[in-house]
mmCIF file of C-alpha atoms in Angstrom:
data_model
loop_
_atom_site.group_PDB
_atom_site.id
_atom_site.type_symbol
_atom_site.label_atom_id
_atom_site.label_comp_id
_atom_site.label_asym_id
_atom_site.label_seq_id
_atom_site.Cartn_x
_atom_site.Cartn_y
_atom_site.Cartn_z
ATOM 1 C CA MET A 1 52.743 -3.040 38.331
ATOM 2 C CA SER A 2 49.167 -2.049 38.040
ATOM 3 C CA ALA A 3 47.143 -3.269 35.113
ATOM 4 C CA THR A 4 46.318 -0.675 32.470
ATOM 5 C CA ALA A 5 42.579 0.006 32.319
ATOM 6 C CA ARG A 6 41.029 -0.672 28.948
ATOM 7 C CA PRO A 7 38.789 2.043 27.474
ATOM 8 C CA ALA A 8 35.084 1.262 27.671
ATOM 9 C CA SER A 9 33.373 0.216 24.449
ATOM 10 C CA PRO A 10 31.211 2.963 22.964
ATOM 11 C CA PRO A 11 27.468 2.426 23.464
ATOM 12 C CA GLU A 12 25.504 0.865 20.622
ATOM 13 C CA THR A 13 23.764 3.600 18.629
ATOM 14 C CA PHE A 14 21.901 1.726 15.842
ATOM 15 C CA ARG A 15 21.078 -1.632 14.310
ATOM 16 C CA LEU A 16 20.374 -2.527 10.664
ATOM 17 C CA ARG A 17 17.799 -5.199 9.949
ATOM 18 C CA ALA A 18 16.141 -6.372 6.754
ATOM 19 C CA SER A 19 12.396 -5.645 6.727
ATOM 20 C CA ASN A 20 9.509 -6.093 4.336
ATOM 21 C CA TYR A 21 6.684 -3.550 4.283
ATOM 22 C CA SER A 22 3.576 -3.293 2.142
ATOM 23 C CA LEU A 23 3.325 -0.045 0.178
ATOM 24 C CA LEU A 24 0.659 1.554 -1.916
ATOM 25 C CA THR A 25 1.682 1.850 -5.564
ATOM 26 C CA LEU A 26 0.861 4.779 -7.813
ATOM 27 C CA ARG A 27 0.699 3.193 -11.275
ATOM 28 C CA LEU A 28 1.472 5.716 -13.978
ATOM 29 C CA LEU A 29 -0.693 5.230 -17.074
ATOM 30 C CA THR A 30 1.014 8.099 -18.872
ATOM 31 C CA GLY A 31 4.454 9.679 -18.714
ATOM 32 C CA ASP A 32 2.940 13.194 -18.947
ATOM 33 C CA VAL A 33 3.632 14.500 -15.444
ATOM 34 C CA GLN A 34 1.721 17.713 -16.138
ATOM 35 C CA ALA A 35 -1.403 15.619 -16.746
ATOM 36 C CA VAL A 36 -0.900 13.257 -13.802
ATOM 37 C CA LEU A 37 -0.359 15.788 -11.029
ATOM 38 C CA PRO A 38 -3.535 17.919 -11.502
ATOM 39 C CA ALA A 39 -5.693 14.794 -11.817
ATOM 40 C CA LEU A 40 -4.110 13.350 -8.679
ATOM 41 C CA GLY A 41 -4.626 16.606 -6.823
ATOM 42 C CA ASP A 42 -8.288 16.667 -7.779
ATOM 43 C CA GLN A 43 -8.789 13.168 -6.445
ATOM 44 C CA PHE A 44 -7.065 13.831 -3.121
ATOM 45 C CA ARG A 45 -8.891 17.098 -2.558
ATOM 46 C CA LYS A 46 -12.075 15.003 -2.411
ATOM 47 C CA ALA A 47 -10.584 13.075 0.516
ATOM 48 C CA PRO A 48 -8.649 15.466 2.772
ATOM 49 C CA GLY A 49 -5.893 13.700 4.641
ATOM 50 C CA PHE A 50 -6.014 10.514 2.611
ATOM 51 C CA LEU A 51 -2.425 9.386 1.946
ATOM 52 C CA ARG A 52 -1.091 12.556 3.549
ATOM 53 C CA PHE A 53 2.628 12.006 4.112
ATOM 54 C CA ALA A 54 2.203 8.344 3.150
ATOM 55 C CA PRO A 55 5.170 6.619 1.474
ATOM 56 C CA ILE A 56 4.293 5.249 -1.960
ATOM 57 C CA ALA A 57 5.995 3.421 -4.824
ATOM 58 C CA ILE A 58 5.741 4.582 -8.423
ATOM 59 C CA GLY A 59 4.637 1.794 -10.788
ATOM 60 C CA LEU A 60 6.184 1.978 -14.289
ATOM 61 C CA ASP A 61 4.893 -1.201 -15.947
ATOM 62 C CA ASP A 62 2.158 0.556 -17.963
ATOM 63 C CA LEU A 63 4.397 3.159 -19.579
ATOM 64 C CA GLY A 64 6.036 1.157 -22.341
ATOM 65 C CA GLY A 65 8.683 3.383 -23.943
ATOM 66 C CA GLU A 66 7.369 6.683 -22.577
ATOM 67 C CA GLN A 67 9.773 8.964 -20.754
ATOM 68 C CA VAL A 68 9.008 10.537 -17.386
ATOM 69 C CA ASP A 69 10.250 13.819 -15.917
ATOM 70 C CA PHE A 70 11.036 12.250 -12.548
ATOM 71 C CA PRO A 71 12.334 15.451 -10.835
ATOM 72 C CA ALA A 72 9.066 17.236 -11.736
ATOM 73 C CA LEU A 73 7.045 14.222 -10.581
ATOM 74 C CA ILE A 74 8.823 14.082 -7.228
ATOM 75 C CA GLN A 75 8.406 17.809 -6.689
ATOM 76 C CA GLY A 76 4.723 17.670 -7.596
ATOM 77 C CA LEU A 77 3.977 14.689 -5.364
ATOM 78 C CA ARG A 78 5.709 16.289 -2.388
ATOM 79 C CA ALA A 79 3.663 19.439 -2.984
ATOM 80 C CA LEU A 80 0.591 17.194 -2.599
ATOM 81 C CA GLU A 81 2.124 15.857 0.664
ATOM 82 C CA ILE A 82 2.752 12.435 -0.899
ATOM 83 C CA LEU A 83 6.181 10.874 -0.347
ATOM 84 C CA PRO A 84 7.549 8.813 -3.272
ATOM 85 C CA ILE A 85 10.307 6.462 -2.084
ATOM 86 C CA GLY A 86 11.089 4.380 -5.178
ATOM 87 C CA VAL A 87 9.856 2.733 -8.363
ATOM 88 C CA VAL A 88 8.689 -0.740 -9.307
ATOM 89 C CA GLY A 89 8.611 -2.449 -12.678
ATOM 90 C CA GLY A 90 9.230 -0.739 -15.996
ATOM 91 C CA ALA A 91 12.079 -0.895 -18.475
ATOM 92 C CA GLN A 92 15.675 -0.553 -17.355
ATOM 93 C CA PRO A 93 16.164 2.923 -18.929
ATOM 94 C CA LEU A 94 13.166 4.226 -16.970
ATOM 95 C CA ARG A 95 14.483 2.736 -13.749
ATOM 96 C CA ALA A 96 17.882 4.269 -14.405
ATOM 97 C CA ALA A 97 16.305 7.695 -14.963
ATOM 98 C CA ALA A 98 14.320 7.303 -11.749
ATOM 99 C CA ALA A 99 17.459 6.322 -9.824
ATOM 100 C CA GLY A 100 19.189 9.419 -11.164
ATOM 101 C CA ALA A 101 16.406 11.508 -9.658
ATOM 102 C CA GLY A 102 16.725 9.775 -6.291
ATOM 103 C CA LEU A 103 14.081 7.028 -6.664
ATOM 104 C CA PRO A 104 15.694 3.598 -6.324
ATOM 105 C CA THR A 105 14.168 0.416 -7.699
ATOM 106 C CA LEU A 106 12.167 -1.457 -5.078
ATOM 107 C CA ARG A 107 12.025 -5.234 -5.201
ATOM 108 C CA PRO A 108 10.102 -7.808 -3.154
ATOM 109 C CA ALA A 109 12.148 -9.402 -0.412
ATOM 110 C CA GLY A 110 14.233 -12.246 -1.759
ATOM 111 C CA GLN A 111 13.778 -11.336 -5.429
ATOM 112 C CA ARG A 112 16.834 -10.860 -7.596
ATOM 113 C CA GLU A 113 16.671 -8.825 -10.754
ATOM 114 C CA THR A 114 18.478 -9.869 -13.924
ATOM 115 C CA GLU A 115 19.278 -6.947 -16.185
ATOM 116 C CA VAL A 116 20.801 -8.868 -19.139
ATOM 117 C CA GLU A 117 20.676 -12.552 -19.911
ATOM 118 C CA ALA A 118 24.045 -14.130 -20.731
ATOM 119 C CA PRO A 119 24.123 -15.181 -24.426
ATOM 120 C CA SER A 120 24.384 -18.853 -25.253
ATOM 121 C CA PRO A 121 27.699 -19.995 -26.768
ATOM 122 C CA VAL A 122 27.607 -19.883 -30.599
ATOM 123 C CA GLY A 123 27.223 -23.354 -32.106
ATOM 124 C CA ALA A 124 26.763 -25.027 -28.752
ATOM 125 C CA PRO A 125 24.857 -28.294 -29.171
ATOM 126 C CA PRO A 126 21.457 -28.570 -27.506
ATOM 127 C CA VAL A 127 21.484 -30.269 -24.142
ATOM 128 C CA ASN A 128 18.598 -32.482 -23.129
ATOM 129 C CA MET A 129 17.653 -31.704 -19.568
ATOM 130 C CA ALA A 130 15.526 -33.980 -17.453
ATOM 131 C CA PRO A 131 12.349 -32.192 -16.317
ATOM 132 C CA ALA A 132 12.667 -30.767 -12.864
ATOM 133 C CA PRO A 133 10.363 -32.295 -10.267
ATOM 134 C CA ALA A 134 7.255 -30.254 -9.620
ATOM 135 C CA PRO A 135 7.619 -28.203 -6.449
ATOM 136 C CA GLU A 136 5.442 -29.113 -3.536
ATOM 137 C CA ALA A 137 2.365 -26.988 -3.194
ATOM 138 C CA PRO A 138 2.835 -24.475 -0.391
ATOM 139 C CA ARG A 139 0.818 -25.095 2.691
ATOM 140 C CA PRO A 140 -1.895 -22.502 3.214
ATOM 141 C CA ALA A 141 -0.953 -19.895 5.764
ATOM 142 C CA MET A 142 -2.896 -19.891 8.995
ATOM 143 C CA ALA A 143 -5.506 -17.149 9.009
ATOM 144 C CA ARG A 144 -4.593 -14.375 11.411
ATOM 145 C CA SER A 145 -6.303 -11.242 12.639
ATOM 146 C CA MET A 146 -5.184 -8.109 14.415
ATOM 147 C CA MET A 147 -7.544 -7.068 17.191
ATOM 148 C CA ILE A 148 -7.744 -3.526 18.604
ATOM 149 C CA THR A 149 -9.836 -3.277 21.773
ATOM 150 C CA GLN A 150 -10.001 0.483 22.068
ATOM 151 C CA ASN A 151 -11.144 3.470 20.031
ATOM 152 C CA ILE A 152 -8.857 4.747 17.258
ATOM 153 C CA ARG A 153 -8.182 8.409 17.955
ATOM 154 C CA ALA A 154 -7.759 11.236 15.455
ATOM 155 C CA GLY A 155 -4.277 11.178 13.953
ATOM 156 C CA GLN A 156 -3.766 7.448 14.544
ATOM 157 C CA ARG A 157 -3.107 4.989 11.698
ATOM 158 C CA ILE A 158 -3.429 1.248 12.254
ATOM 159 C CA TYR A 159 -2.206 -1.237 9.624
ATOM 160 C CA ALA A 160 -2.937 -4.980 9.779
ATOM 161 C CA GLN A 161 -0.319 -6.450 7.446
ATOM 162 C CA GLY A 162 -1.238 -9.814 5.948
ATOM 163 C CA SER A 163 -4.362 -10.182 8.044
ATOM 164 C CA ASP A 164 -7.846 -8.981 8.881
ATOM 165 C CA LEU A 165 -8.372 -6.115 11.312
ATOM 166 C CA ILE A 166 -10.964 -6.220 14.083
ATOM 167 C CA VAL A 167 -11.727 -3.031 15.986
ATOM 168 C CA VAL A 168 -13.775 -3.525 19.148
ATOM 169 C CA GLY A 169 -14.548 0.171 19.360
ATOM 170 C CA SER A 170 -14.864 3.141 17.027
ATOM 171 C CA VAL A 171 -12.668 4.642 14.335
ATOM 172 C CA ASN A 172 -12.892 8.381 15.006
ATOM 173 C CA ALA A 173 -12.767 11.166 12.433
ATOM 174 C CA GLY A 174 -9.208 11.979 11.400
ATOM 175 C CA SER A 175 -7.944 8.403 11.984
ATOM 176 C CA GLU A 176 -7.245 5.624 9.510
ATOM 177 C CA VAL A 177 -7.407 1.826 9.619
ATOM 178 C CA ILE A 178 -5.771 -0.281 6.878
ATOM 179 C CA ALA A 179 -5.771 -4.061 6.394
ATOM 180 C CA ASP A 180 -4.542 -6.447 3.726
ATOM 181 C CA GLY A 181 -7.711 -8.440 4.443
ATOM 182 C CA ASN A 182 -11.133 -7.540 5.821
ATOM 183 C CA ILE A 183 -11.937 -4.814 8.338
ATOM 184 C CA HIS A 184 -14.546 -5.362 11.080
ATOM 185 C CA ILE A 185 -15.563 -2.355 13.176
ATOM 186 C CA TYR A 186 -17.857 -3.111 16.109
ATOM 187 C CA GLY A 187 -18.545 0.563 16.720
ATOM 188 C CA SER A 188 -18.693 3.713 14.577
ATOM 189 C CA LEU A 189 -16.613 4.280 11.472
ATOM 190 C CA ARG A 190 -16.106 8.010 11.175
ATOM 191 C CA GLY A 191 -12.531 8.047 9.867
ATOM 192 C CA ARG A 192 -10.977 6.241 6.896
ATOM 193 C CA ALA A 193 -10.978 2.498 6.262
ATOM 194 C CA VAL A 194 -8.844 0.810 3.573
ATOM 195 C CA ALA A 195 -9.343 -2.951 3.111
ATOM 196 C CA GLY A 196 -7.627 -5.261 0.650
ATOM 197 C CA ALA A 197 -4.525 -3.045 0.714
ATOM 198 C CA SER A 198 -2.470 -5.816 -0.955
ATOM 199 C CA GLU A 199 -4.889 -5.786 -3.936
ATOM 200 C CA ASP A 200 -7.301 -8.342 -2.472
ATOM 201 C CA ALA A 201 -10.520 -7.584 -4.386
ATOM 202 C CA GLU A 202 -12.449 -10.033 -2.178
ATOM 203 C CA ALA A 203 -11.826 -8.030 0.996
ATOM 204 C CA ARG A 204 -14.747 -6.322 2.711
ATOM 205 C CA ILE A 205 -15.438 -3.635 5.297
ATOM 206 C CA PHE A 206 -18.044 -4.177 8.012
ATOM 207 C CA ALA A 207 -19.162 -1.338 10.311
ATOM 208 C CA GLN A 208 -21.963 -1.261 12.877
ATOM 209 C CA ASN A 209 -22.343 2.523 12.494
ATOM 210 C CA PHE A 210 -21.284 3.674 9.025
ATOM 211 C CA ASP A 211 -20.365 7.352 8.642
ATOM 212 C CA PRO A 212 -16.845 7.397 7.123
ATOM 213 C CA GLU A 213 -14.598 10.046 5.664
ATOM 214 C CA LEU A 214 -13.382 7.512 3.098
ATOM 215 C CA VAL A 215 -13.602 3.794 2.366
ATOM 216 C CA ALA A 216 -11.449 1.858 -0.082
ATOM 217 C CA ILE A 217 -11.056 -1.753 -1.234
ATOM 218 C CA SER A 218 -8.165 -2.895 -3.407
ATOM 219 C CA GLY A 219 -7.452 0.636 -4.623
ATOM 220 C CA PHE A 220 -11.071 1.636 -5.411
ATOM 221 C CA TYR A 221 -12.420 4.222 -3.013
ATOM 222 C CA ALA A 222 -15.335 6.492 -2.215
ATOM 223 C CA VAL A 223 -15.402 9.654 -0.113
ATOM 224 C CA ARG A 224 -18.111 10.958 2.210
ATOM 225 C CA GLU A 225 -19.529 13.426 -0.335
ATOM 226 C CA GLY A 226 -20.333 10.538 -2.703
ATOM 227 C CA LEU A 227 -22.222 8.416 -0.177
ATOM 228 C CA SER A 228 -25.541 10.238 -0.191
ATOM 229 C CA ALA A 229 -27.440 7.083 -1.234
ATOM 230 C CA THR A 230 -25.729 4.934 1.441
ATOM 231 C CA PRO A 231 -27.461 4.129 4.758
ATOM 232 C CA ILE A 232 -25.376 6.491 6.894
ATOM 233 C CA GLY A 233 -25.460 5.796 10.613
ATOM 234 C CA ARG A 234 -26.498 2.158 10.170
ATOM 235 C CA GLY A 235 -24.741 -1.173 9.875
ATOM 236 C CA VAL A 236 -23.145 -1.471 6.442
ATOM 237 C CA GLN A 237 -21.044 -4.028 4.533
ATOM 238 C CA VAL A 238 -18.789 -2.600 1.799
ATOM 239 C CA ARG A 239 -17.656 -4.881 -1.018
ATOM 240 C CA LEU A 240 -16.191 -4.564 -4.481
ATOM 241 C CA ASP A 241 -18.350 -5.510 -7.477
ATOM 242 C CA GLY A 242 -16.123 -5.281 -10.543
ATOM 243 C CA GLU A 243 -14.712 -1.748 -10.252
ATOM 244 C CA GLN A 244 -17.611 -0.364 -8.204
ATOM 245 C CA LEU A 245 -18.011 -0.293 -4.431
ATOM 246 C CA ARG A 246 -21.305 -1.623 -3.166
ATOM 247 C CA PHE A 247 -22.843 -0.740 0.191
ATOM 248 C CA ASP A 248 -25.205 -3.362 1.628
ATOM 249 C CA PRO A 249 -27.113 -3.052 4.928
ATOM 250 C CA LEU A 250 -26.069 -5.412 7.694
ATOM 251 C CA GLY A 251 -28.801 -7.580 9.093
#
């Protein structure tokens, strides 16, 4: 008797893996969507292409008990070519309303959320607990940098997550470089540069030839039209002083 051939296993078509990505957060300071969207549109019209089709999280911590028309907010953001993917923070009713509109709650990797604390038993006697030992201080992470040794072309977006970014070349118009730390450009900066993307207010941008479409540090940004007093075409260091960007000559 001949052995019966077994059917071949179907080819693998996908894999699921846990990942952790840094996202920009749009913090709502008011629940009035009809006030937020026009103001947001005015800001982005000053910087064409900035955040275009970028995924963002909606921050709810500053709203208190205000309600939000999430369907209208989602529709308005997509009309501005901004892609909301979820919400962070805020009260549970707000998060539930957002989830009903298709915006899930985003949490940092490894964090567990507790919705309701379990009540203590009535009349239970107090229990003296020995103090827990102090945790060991975490060792400082080794400084890392991402290095790009070619020009960044129009339409490209480079993101250095958790590190500085060094570009041994130029950042051309229509391109974007983003780093959680500092950005060093040993050529011309003609596109967009976003440093301190993880809210590092100490981050800086260095460019040998400064002529950008937009620069930003820790959420504070300036567009080309507002840089008339800046030494365009020269070496410049950009840093954050309070809530103002400062532009200092290099050398």
